[in-house]
Coordinates of C-alpha atoms in Angstrom, one line a residue:
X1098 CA 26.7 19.8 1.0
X1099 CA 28.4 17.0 3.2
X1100 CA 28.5 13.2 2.4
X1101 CA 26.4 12.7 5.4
X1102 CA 23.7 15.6 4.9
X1103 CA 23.5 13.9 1.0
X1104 CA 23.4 9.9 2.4
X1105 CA 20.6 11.3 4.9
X1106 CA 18.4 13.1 2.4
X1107 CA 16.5 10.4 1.2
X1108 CA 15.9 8.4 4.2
X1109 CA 14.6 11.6 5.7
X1110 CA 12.6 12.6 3.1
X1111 CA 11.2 9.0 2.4
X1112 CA 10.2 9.2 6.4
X1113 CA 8.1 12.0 6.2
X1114 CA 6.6 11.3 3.2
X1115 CA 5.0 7.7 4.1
X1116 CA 1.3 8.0 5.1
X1117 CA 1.1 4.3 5.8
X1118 CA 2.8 1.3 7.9
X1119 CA 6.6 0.4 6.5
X1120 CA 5.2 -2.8 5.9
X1121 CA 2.7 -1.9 3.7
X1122 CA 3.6 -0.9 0.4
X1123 CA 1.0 -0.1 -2.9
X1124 CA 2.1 -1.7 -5.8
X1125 CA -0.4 -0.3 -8.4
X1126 CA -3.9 2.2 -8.0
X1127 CA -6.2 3.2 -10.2
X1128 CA -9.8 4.5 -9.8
X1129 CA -11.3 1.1 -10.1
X1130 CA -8.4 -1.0 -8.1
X1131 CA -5.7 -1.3 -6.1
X1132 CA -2.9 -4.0 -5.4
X1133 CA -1.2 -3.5 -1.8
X1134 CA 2.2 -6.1 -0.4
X1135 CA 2.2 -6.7 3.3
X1136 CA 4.4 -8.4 5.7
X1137 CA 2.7 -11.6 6.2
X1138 CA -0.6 -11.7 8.5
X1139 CA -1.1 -8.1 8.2
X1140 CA -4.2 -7.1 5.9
X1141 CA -4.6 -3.9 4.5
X1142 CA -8.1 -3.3 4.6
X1143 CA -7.6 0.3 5.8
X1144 CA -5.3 1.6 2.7
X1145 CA -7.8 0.1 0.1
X1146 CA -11.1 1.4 2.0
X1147 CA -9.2 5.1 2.2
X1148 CA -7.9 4.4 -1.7
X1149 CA -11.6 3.9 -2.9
X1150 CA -13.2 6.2 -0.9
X1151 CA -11.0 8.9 -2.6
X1152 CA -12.7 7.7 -5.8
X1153 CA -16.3 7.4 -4.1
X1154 CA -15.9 3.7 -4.5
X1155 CA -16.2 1.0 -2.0
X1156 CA -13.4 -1.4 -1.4
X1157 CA -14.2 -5.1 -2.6
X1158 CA -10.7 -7.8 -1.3
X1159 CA -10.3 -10.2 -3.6
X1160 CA -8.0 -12.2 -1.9
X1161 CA -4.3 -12.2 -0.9
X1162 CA -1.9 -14.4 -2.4
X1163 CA 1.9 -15.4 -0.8
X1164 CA 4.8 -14.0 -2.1
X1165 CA 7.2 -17.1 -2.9
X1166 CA 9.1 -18.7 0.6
X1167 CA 9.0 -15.5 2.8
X1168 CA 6.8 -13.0 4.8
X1169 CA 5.4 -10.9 2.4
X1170 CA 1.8 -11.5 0.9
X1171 CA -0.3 -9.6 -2.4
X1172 CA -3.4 -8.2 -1.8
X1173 CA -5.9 -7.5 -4.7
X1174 CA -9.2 -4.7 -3.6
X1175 CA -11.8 -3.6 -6.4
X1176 CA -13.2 -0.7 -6.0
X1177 CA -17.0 -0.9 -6.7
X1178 CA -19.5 1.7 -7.1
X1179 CA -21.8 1.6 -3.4
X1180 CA -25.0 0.4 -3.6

């Protein structure tokens, strides 16, 4: 295998791997929650509503909350049972 077919591997297989935005990015999931970083004004409604639904849960934001001085923000979803 050549230097550049092994440099390339992993940007190629992290491309076709990513379901979502690059700018969107879950930091940790579970069947009752989910915490997602964005680039700043961007919500990501959509990734928790799909996350929850896998669960049969509604997504609940709780708020986003800015990452230090720069552009990225921390978004907090529960997932609830529907009523």
């Amino acid at each position: 295998m050549t230097a550049t077919a092994v440099l390339a591997a992993p940007l190629l297989l992290g491309a076709c791997s990513s379901t979502s935005d690059d700018n969107e990015s879950i930091v940790a999931a579970s069947p009752t929650a989910i915490t997602v970083t964005t680039l700043r004004f961007a919500e990501p409604t959509a990734i928790a509503e799909r996350h929850c639904a896998k669960h049969g849960r509604k997504a609940v934001s709780r708020g986003g909350v800015k990452l230090g001085v720069g552009y990225k923000t921390m978004w907090g979803f529960d997932c609830v049972d529907p009523q």
